[in-house]
Amino acid sequence: MDKPSLKSRIKKILSALVSDPVELSVLLVDDRTIAELNSQYLNRRRPTNVLSFPMREGPFSEDQPEILGDVVISVETASREAEDSGITVGERLDFLLIHGILHLFGYDHEEDESEARIMEEKTEELMTLLRSEAPLPSS
């Protein structure tokens, strides 16, 4: 996925979630890099597909509420998962991008089954938006 396409997709996702301007960073990395981050921050010694680092949590979260945080995606893992699922790498990256961004907004799927359903529904809604040729919602 090239940079202009990635930026366009991020804008579409954010426009559907919030009307105020916000900032986030998205890093596309290899398995080694994401495994190091996974180990350092979650004490899991293996690569994963996506990590989110929200800035809206903790003692200084109100200082700059427009900064959402960071999303890190392993392109290597995404590629393997796409092949295993019979979808394109672009489709898998879209899903992981949405998943990571939703975590920055406080969505969760690990603690509560009803929250997991809500996150799943929002993910499908945003995947449909990205699949459509509709223009960005006006700000």
PDB file of N, CA and C in Angstrom, residues 31-104:
ATOM      1  N   ASP A  31       8.292  -8.244  10.973  1.00  0.00           N
ATOM      2  CA  ASP A  31       8.001  -9.080  12.139  1.00  0.00           C
ATOM      3  C   ASP A  31       8.995  -8.864  13.275  1.00  0.00           C
ATOM      4  N   ARG A  32      10.256  -8.674  12.947  1.00  0.00           N
ATOM      5  CA  ARG A  32      11.267  -8.479  13.989  1.00  0.00           C
ATOM      6  C   ARG A  32      10.953  -7.244  14.823  1.00  0.00           C
ATOM      7  N   THR A  33      10.610  -6.155  14.154  1.00  0.00           N
ATOM      8  CA  THR A  33      10.330  -4.903  14.857  1.00  0.00           C
ATOM      9  C   THR A  33       9.087  -5.018  15.725  1.00  0.00           C
ATOM     10  N   ILE A  34       8.023  -5.610  15.187  1.00  0.00           N
ATOM     11  CA  ILE A  34       6.796  -5.702  15.983  1.00  0.00           C
ATOM     12  C   ILE A  34       6.960  -6.704  17.124  1.00  0.00           C
ATOM     13  N   ALA A  35       7.779  -7.742  16.928  1.00  0.00           N
ATOM     14  CA  ALA A  35       8.050  -8.694  18.009  1.00  0.00           C
ATOM     15  C   ALA A  35       8.786  -8.002  19.155  1.00  0.00           C
ATOM     16  N   GLU A  36       9.725  -7.118  18.822  1.00  0.00           N
ATOM     17  CA  GLU A  36      10.437  -6.360  19.857  1.00  0.00           C
ATOM     18  C   GLU A  36       9.472  -5.474  20.640  1.00  0.00           C
ATOM     19  N   LEU A  37       8.574  -4.793  19.938  1.00  0.00           N
ATOM     20  CA  LEU A  37       7.590  -3.938  20.608  1.00  0.00           C
ATOM     21  C   LEU A  37       6.621  -4.773  21.448  1.00  0.00           C
ATOM     22  N   ASN A  38       6.183  -5.893  20.908  1.00  0.00           N
ATOM     23  CA  ASN A  38       5.272  -6.783  21.618  1.00  0.00           C
ATOM     24  C   ASN A  38       5.915  -7.289  22.906  1.00  0.00           C
ATOM     25  N   SER A  39       7.188  -7.627  22.836  1.00  0.00           N
ATOM     26  CA  SER A  39       7.923  -8.086  24.008  1.00  0.00           C
ATOM     27  C   SER A  39       8.107  -6.960  25.020  1.00  0.00           C
ATOM     28  N   GLN A  40       8.510  -5.802  24.538  1.00  0.00           N
ATOM     29  CA  GLN A  40       8.797  -4.670  25.416  1.00  0.00           C
ATOM     30  C   GLN A  40       7.549  -4.166  26.145  1.00  0.00           C
ATOM     31  N   TYR A  41       6.429  -4.061  25.441  1.00  0.00           N
ATOM     32  CA  TYR A  41       5.247  -3.435  26.029  1.00  0.00           C
ATOM     33  C   TYR A  41       4.191  -4.411  26.541  1.00  0.00           C
ATOM     34  N   LEU A  42       4.128  -5.609  25.983  1.00  0.00           N
ATOM     35  CA  LEU A  42       3.098  -6.564  26.392  1.00  0.00           C
ATOM     36  C   LEU A  42       3.678  -7.865  26.937  1.00  0.00           C
ATOM     37  N   ASN A  43       5.008  -7.942  27.000  1.00  0.00           N
ATOM     38  CA  ASN A  43       5.702  -9.120  27.515  1.00  0.00           C
ATOM     39  C   ASN A  43       5.313 -10.397  26.757  1.00  0.00           C
ATOM     40  N   ARG A  44       5.054 -10.237  25.469  1.00  0.00           N
ATOM     41  CA  ARG A  44       4.759 -11.375  24.592  1.00  0.00           C
ATOM     42  C   ARG A  44       5.900 -11.478  23.597  1.00  0.00           C
ATOM     43  N   ARG A  45       6.618 -12.563  23.630  1.00  0.00           N
ATOM     44  CA  ARG A  45       7.834 -12.702  22.839  1.00  0.00           C
ATOM     45  C   ARG A  45       7.574 -13.328  21.471  1.00  0.00           C
ATOM     46  N   ARG A  46       6.770 -12.643  20.676  1.00  0.00           N
ATOM     47  CA  ARG A  46       6.473 -13.127  19.326  1.00  0.00           C
ATOM     48  C   ARG A  46       5.923 -11.967  18.501  1.00  0.00           C
ATOM     49  N   PRO A  47       5.980 -12.100  17.197  1.00  0.00           N
ATOM     50  CA  PRO A  47       5.354 -11.063  16.370  1.00  0.00           C
ATOM     51  C   PRO A  47       3.833 -11.142  16.495  1.00  0.00           C
ATOM     52  N   THR A  48       3.193 -10.051  16.189  1.00  0.00           N
ATOM     53  CA  THR A  48       1.735  -9.984  16.134  1.00  0.00           C
ATOM     54  C   THR A  48       1.373  -9.170  14.902  1.00  0.00           C
ATOM     55  N   ASN A  49       0.110  -9.068  14.589  1.00  0.00           N
ATOM     56  CA  ASN A  49      -0.257  -8.350  13.371  1.00  0.00           C
ATOM     57  C   ASN A  49      -0.361  -6.843  13.575  1.00  0.00           C
ATOM     58  N   VAL A  50      -0.893  -6.406  14.726  1.00  0.00           N
ATOM     59  CA  VAL A  50      -1.064  -4.969  14.963  1.00  0.00           C
ATOM     60  C   VAL A  50      -0.947  -4.664  16.453  1.00  0.00           C
ATOM     61  N   LEU A  51      -0.349  -3.541  16.755  1.00  0.00           N
ATOM     62  CA  LEU A  51      -0.283  -3.013  18.117  1.00  0.00           C
ATOM     63  C   LEU A  51      -0.786  -1.578  18.093  1.00  0.00           C
ATOM     64  N   SER A  52      -1.479  -1.202  19.152  1.00  0.00           N
ATOM     65  CA  SER A  52      -1.953   0.179  19.292  1.00  0.00           C
ATOM     66  C   SER A  52      -1.436   0.745  20.601  1.00  0.00           C
ATOM     67  N   PHE A  53      -1.011   1.990  20.540  1.00  0.00           N
ATOM     68  CA  PHE A  53      -0.499   2.680  21.714  1.00  0.00           C
ATOM     69  C   PHE A  53      -1.288   3.973  21.891  1.00  0.00           C
ATOM     70  N   PRO A  54      -2.409   3.910  22.627  1.00  0.00           N
ATOM     71  CA  PRO A  54      -3.257   5.095  22.783  1.00  0.00           C
ATOM     72  C   PRO A  54      -2.591   6.175  23.629  1.00  0.00           C
ATOM     73  N   MET A  55      -2.791   7.411  23.228  1.00  0.00           N
ATOM     74  CA  MET A  55      -2.311   8.551  24.005  1.00  0.00           C
ATOM     75  C   MET A  55      -3.440   9.121  24.862  1.00  0.00           C
ATOM     76  N   ARG A  56      -4.641   8.605  24.708  1.00  0.00           N
ATOM     77  CA  ARG A  56      -5.791   9.098  25.469  1.00  0.00           C
ATOM     78  C   ARG A  56      -5.922   8.394  26.807  1.00  0.00           C
ATOM     79  N   GLU A  57      -4.899   7.696  27.219  1.00  0.00           N
ATOM     80  CA  GLU A  57      -4.894   7.018  28.506  1.00  0.00           C
ATOM     81  C   GLU A  57      -3.764   7.584  29.336  1.00  0.00           C
ATOM     82  N   GLY A  58      -3.899   7.492  30.649  1.00  0.00           N
ATOM     83  CA  GLY A  58      -2.821   7.909  31.525  1.00  0.00           C
ATOM     84  C   GLY A  58      -2.983   9.326  32.041  1.00  0.00           C
ATOM     85  N   PRO A  59      -2.033   9.752  32.871  1.00  0.00           N
ATOM     86  CA  PRO A  59      -2.157  11.024  33.585  1.00  0.00           C
ATOM     87  C   PRO A  59      -2.096  12.268  32.702  1.00  0.00           C
ATOM     88  N   PHE A  60      -1.516  12.181  31.526  1.00  0.00           N
ATOM     89  CA  PHE A  60      -1.366  13.362  30.674  1.00  0.00           C
ATOM     90  C   PHE A  60      -2.291  13.329  29.455  1.00  0.00           C
ATOM     91  N   SER A  61      -3.287  12.469  29.482  1.00  0.00           N
ATOM     92  CA  SER A  61      -4.140  12.270  28.309  1.00  0.00           C
ATOM     93  C   SER A  61      -4.952  13.503  27.938  1.00  0.00           C
ATOM     94  N   GLU A  62      -5.222  14.373  28.884  1.00  0.00           N
ATOM     95  CA  GLU A  62      -6.016  15.568  28.598  1.00  0.00           C
ATOM     96  C   GLU A  62      -5.169  16.723  28.073  1.00  0.00           C
ATOM     97  N   ASP A  63      -3.845  16.608  28.155  1.00  0.00           N
ATOM     98  CA  ASP A  63      -2.972  17.698  27.717  1.00  0.00           C
ATOM     99  C   ASP A  63      -3.085  17.964  26.223  1.00  0.00           C
ATOM    100  N   GLN A  64      -3.173  16.917  25.430  1.00  0.00           N
ATOM    101  CA  GLN A  64      -3.304  17.045  23.976  1.00  0.00           C
ATOM    102  C   GLN A  64      -4.306  16.008  23.478  1.00  0.00           C
ATOM    103  N   PRO A  65      -5.604  16.254  23.720  1.00  0.00           N
ATOM    104  CA  PRO A  65      -6.605  15.240  23.370  1.00  0.00           C
ATOM    105  C   PRO A  65      -6.708  14.956  21.879  1.00  0.00           C
ATOM    106  N   GLU A  66      -6.172  15.848  21.043  1.00  0.00           N
ATOM    107  CA  GLU A  66      -6.249  15.619  19.600  1.00  0.00           C
ATOM    108  C   GLU A  66      -5.244  14.571  19.122  1.00  0.00           C
ATOM    109  N   ILE A  67      -4.288  14.197  19.965  1.00  0.00           N
ATOM    110  CA  ILE A  67      -3.315  13.167  19.590  1.00  0.00           C
ATOM    111  C   ILE A  67      -3.847  11.814  20.055  1.00  0.00           C
ATOM    112  N   LEU A  68      -4.186  10.962  19.106  1.00  0.00           N
ATOM    113  CA  LEU A  68      -4.769   9.659  19.421  1.00  0.00           C
ATOM    114  C   LEU A  68      -3.735   8.650  19.890  1.00  0.00           C
ATOM    115  N   GLY A  69      -2.599   8.577  19.199  1.00  0.00           N
ATOM    116  CA  GLY A  69      -1.582   7.593  19.536  1.00  0.00           C
ATOM    117  C   GLY A  69      -0.954   6.997  18.295  1.00  0.00           C
ATOM    118  N   ASP A  70      -0.450   5.784  18.452  1.00  0.00           N
ATOM    119  CA  ASP A  70       0.301   5.111  17.395  1.00  0.00           C
ATOM    120  C   ASP A  70      -0.312   3.749  17.076  1.00  0.00           C
ATOM    121  N   VAL A  71      -0.306   3.417  15.796  1.00  0.00           N
ATOM    122  CA  VAL A  71      -0.699   2.089  15.324  1.00  0.00           C
ATOM    123  C   VAL A  71       0.504   1.514  14.591  1.00  0.00           C
ATOM    124  N   VAL A  72       0.894   0.297  14.968  1.00  0.00           N
ATOM    125  CA  VAL A  72       2.029  -0.378  14.342  1.00  0.00           C
ATOM    126  C   VAL A  72       1.510  -1.677  13.729  1.00  0.00           C
ATOM    127  N   ILE A  73       1.764  -1.854  12.439  1.00  0.00           N
ATOM    128  CA  ILE A  73       1.276  -3.033  11.716  1.00  0.00           C
ATOM    129  C   ILE A  73       2.456  -3.779  11.111  1.00  0.00           C
ATOM    130  N   SER A  74       2.493  -5.093  11.329  1.00  0.00           N
ATOM    131  CA  SER A  74       3.506  -5.924  10.681  1.00  0.00           C
ATOM    132  C   SER A  74       3.012  -6.326   9.299  1.00  0.00           C
ATOM    133  N   VAL A  75       3.693  -5.834   8.283  1.00  0.00           N
ATOM    134  CA  VAL A  75       3.324  -6.167   6.903  1.00  0.00           C
ATOM    135  C   VAL A  75       3.592  -7.644   6.631  1.00  0.00           C
ATOM    136  N   GLU A  76       4.649  -8.190   7.234  1.00  0.00           N
ATOM    137  CA  GLU A  76       4.950  -9.614   7.032  1.00  0.00           C
ATOM    138  C   GLU A  76       3.826 -10.498   7.573  1.00  0.00           C
ATOM    139  N   THR A  77       3.390 -10.219   8.795  1.00  0.00           N
ATOM    140  CA  THR A  77       2.301 -11.002   9.381  1.00  0.00           C
ATOM    141  C   THR A  77       1.015 -10.794   8.601  1.00  0.00           C
ATOM    142  N   ALA A  78       0.726  -9.550   8.229  1.00  0.00           N
ATOM    143  CA  ALA A  78      -0.482  -9.255   7.446  1.00  0.00           C
ATOM    144  C   ALA A  78      -0.472 -10.025   6.128  1.00  0.00           C
ATOM    145  N   SER A  79       0.680 -10.114   5.492  1.00  0.00           N
ATOM    146  CA  SER A  79       0.794 -10.840   4.218  1.00  0.00           C
ATOM    147  C   SER A  79       0.505 -12.324   4.404  1.00  0.00           C
ATOM    148  N   ARG A  80       1.060 -12.914   5.463  1.00  0.00           N
ATOM    149  CA  ARG A  80       0.799 -14.332   5.738  1.00  0.00           C
ATOM    150  C   ARG A  80      -0.685 -14.566   6.035  1.00  0.00           C
ATOM    151  N   GLU A  81      -1.262 -13.689   6.853  1.00  0.00           N
ATOM    152  CA  GLU A  81      -2.671 -13.841   7.209  1.00  0.00           C
ATOM    153  C   GLU A  81      -3.571 -13.680   5.987  1.00  0.00           C
ATOM    154  N   ALA A  82      -3.224 -12.768   5.108  1.00  0.00           N
ATOM    155  CA  ALA A  82      -4.005 -12.576   3.880  1.00  0.00           C
ATOM    156  C   ALA A  82      -3.966 -13.837   3.030  1.00  0.00           C
ATOM    157  N   GLU A  83      -2.777 -14.386   2.856  1.00  0.00           N
ATOM    158  CA  GLU A  83      -2.638 -15.603   2.053  1.00  0.00           C
ATOM    159  C   GLU A  83      -3.426 -16.751   2.676  1.00  0.00           C
ATOM    160  N   ASP A  84      -3.322 -16.899   4.006  1.00  0.00           N
ATOM    161  CA  ASP A  84      -4.049 -17.966   4.703  1.00  0.00           C
ATOM    162  C   ASP A  84      -5.561 -17.805   4.590  1.00  0.00           C
ATOM    163  N   SER A  85      -6.033 -16.563   4.505  1.00  0.00           N
ATOM    164  CA  SER A  85      -7.472 -16.277   4.463  1.00  0.00           C
ATOM    165  C   SER A  85      -8.018 -16.149   3.046  1.00  0.00           C
ATOM    166  N   GLY A  86      -7.134 -16.151   2.052  1.00  0.00           N
ATOM    167  CA  GLY A  86      -7.574 -16.022   0.668  1.00  0.00           C
ATOM    168  C   GLY A  86      -8.072 -14.633   0.314  1.00  0.00           C
ATOM    169  N   ILE A  87      -7.489 -13.618   0.965  1.00  0.00           N
ATOM    170  CA  ILE A  87      -7.839 -12.228   0.661  1.00  0.00           C
ATOM    171  C   ILE A  87      -6.575 -11.499   0.222  1.00  0.00           C
ATOM    172  N   THR A  88      -6.736 -10.284  -0.251  1.00  0.00           N
ATOM    173  CA  THR A  88      -5.561  -9.519  -0.665  1.00  0.00           C
ATOM    174  C   THR A  88      -4.854  -8.938   0.554  1.00  0.00           C
ATOM    175  N   VAL A  89      -3.591  -8.628   0.382  1.00  0.00           N
ATOM    176  CA  VAL A  89      -2.828  -7.981   1.451  1.00  0.00           C
ATOM    177  C   VAL A  89      -3.458  -6.626   1.778  1.00  0.00           C
ATOM    178  N   GLY A  90      -3.933  -5.924   0.756  1.00  0.00           N
ATOM    179  CA  GLY A  90      -4.589  -4.639   0.980  1.00  0.00           C
ATOM    180  C   GLY A  90      -5.815  -4.755   1.871  1.00  0.00           C
ATOM    181  N   GLU A  91      -6.619  -5.797   1.641  1.00  0.00           N
ATOM    182  CA  GLU A  91      -7.804  -6.013   2.487  1.00  0.00           C
ATOM    183  C   GLU A  91      -7.399  -6.300   3.927  1.00  0.00           C
ATOM    184  N   ARG A  92      -6.353  -7.098   4.089  1.00  0.00           N
ATOM    185  CA  ARG A  92      -5.898  -7.415   5.452  1.00  0.00           C
ATOM    186  C   ARG A  92      -5.335  -6.170   6.132  1.00  0.00           C
ATOM    187  N   LEU A  93      -4.576  -5.369   5.382  1.00  0.00           N
ATOM    188  CA  LEU A  93      -4.041  -4.132   5.954  1.00  0.00           C
ATOM    189  C   LEU A  93      -5.169  -3.178   6.332  1.00  0.00           C
ATOM    190  N   ASP A  94      -6.220  -3.103   5.517  1.00  0.00           N
ATOM    191  CA  ASP A  94      -7.379  -2.274   5.860  1.00  0.00           C
ATOM    192  C   ASP A  94      -7.968  -2.710   7.195  1.00  0.00           C
ATOM    193  N   PHE A  95      -8.174  -4.015   7.344  1.00  0.00           N
ATOM    194  CA  PHE A  95      -8.746  -4.539   8.582  1.00  0.00           C
ATOM    195  C   PHE A  95      -7.864  -4.190   9.778  1.00  0.00           C
ATOM    196  N   LEU A  96      -6.564  -4.407   9.643  1.00  0.00           N
ATOM    197  CA  LEU A  96      -5.652  -4.141  10.758  1.00  0.00           C
ATOM    198  C   LEU A  96      -5.563  -2.655  11.072  1.00  0.00           C
ATOM    199  N   LEU A  97      -5.611  -1.823  10.057  1.00  0.00           N
ATOM    200  CA  LEU A  97      -5.608  -0.378  10.253  1.00  0.00           C
ATOM    201  C   LEU A  97      -6.849   0.043  11.049  1.00  0.00           C
ATOM    202  N   ILE A  98      -8.002  -0.439  10.632  1.00  0.00           N
ATOM    203  CA  ILE A  98      -9.246  -0.146  11.347  1.00  0.00           C
ATOM    204  C   ILE A  98      -9.166  -0.657  12.780  1.00  0.00           C
ATOM    205  N   HIS A  99      -8.731  -1.885  12.941  1.00  0.00           N
ATOM    206  CA  HIS A  99      -8.634  -2.508  14.258  1.00  0.00           C
ATOM    207  C   HIS A  99      -7.750  -1.672  15.187  1.00  0.00           C
ATOM    208  N   GLY A 100      -6.587  -1.289  14.688  1.00  0.00           N
ATOM    209  CA  GLY A 100      -5.669  -0.489  15.495  1.00  0.00           C
ATOM    210  C   GLY A 100      -6.241   0.869  15.849  1.00  0.00           C
ATOM    211  N   ILE A 101      -6.868   1.528  14.887  1.00  0.00           N
ATOM    212  CA  ILE A 101      -7.447   2.853  15.140  1.00  0.00           C
ATOM    213  C   ILE A 101      -8.599   2.749  16.136  1.00  0.00           C
ATOM    214  N   LEU A 102      -9.425   1.724  16.019  1.00  0.00           N
ATOM    215  CA  LEU A 102     -10.521   1.568  16.980  1.00  0.00           C
ATOM    216  C   LEU A 102      -9.994   1.410  18.401  1.00  0.00           C
ATOM    217  N   HIS A 103      -8.888   0.704  18.560  1.00  0.00           N
ATOM    218  CA  HIS A 103      -8.282   0.604  19.894  1.00  0.00           C
ATOM    219  C   HIS A 103      -7.862   1.984  20.408  1.00  0.00           C
ATOM    220  N   LEU A 104      -7.370   2.846  19.527  1.00  0.00           N
ATOM    221  CA  LEU A 104      -6.992   4.197  19.949  1.00  0.00           C
ATOM    222  C   LEU A 104      -8.200   4.982  20.449  1.00  0.00           C
TER     223      LEU A 104
END
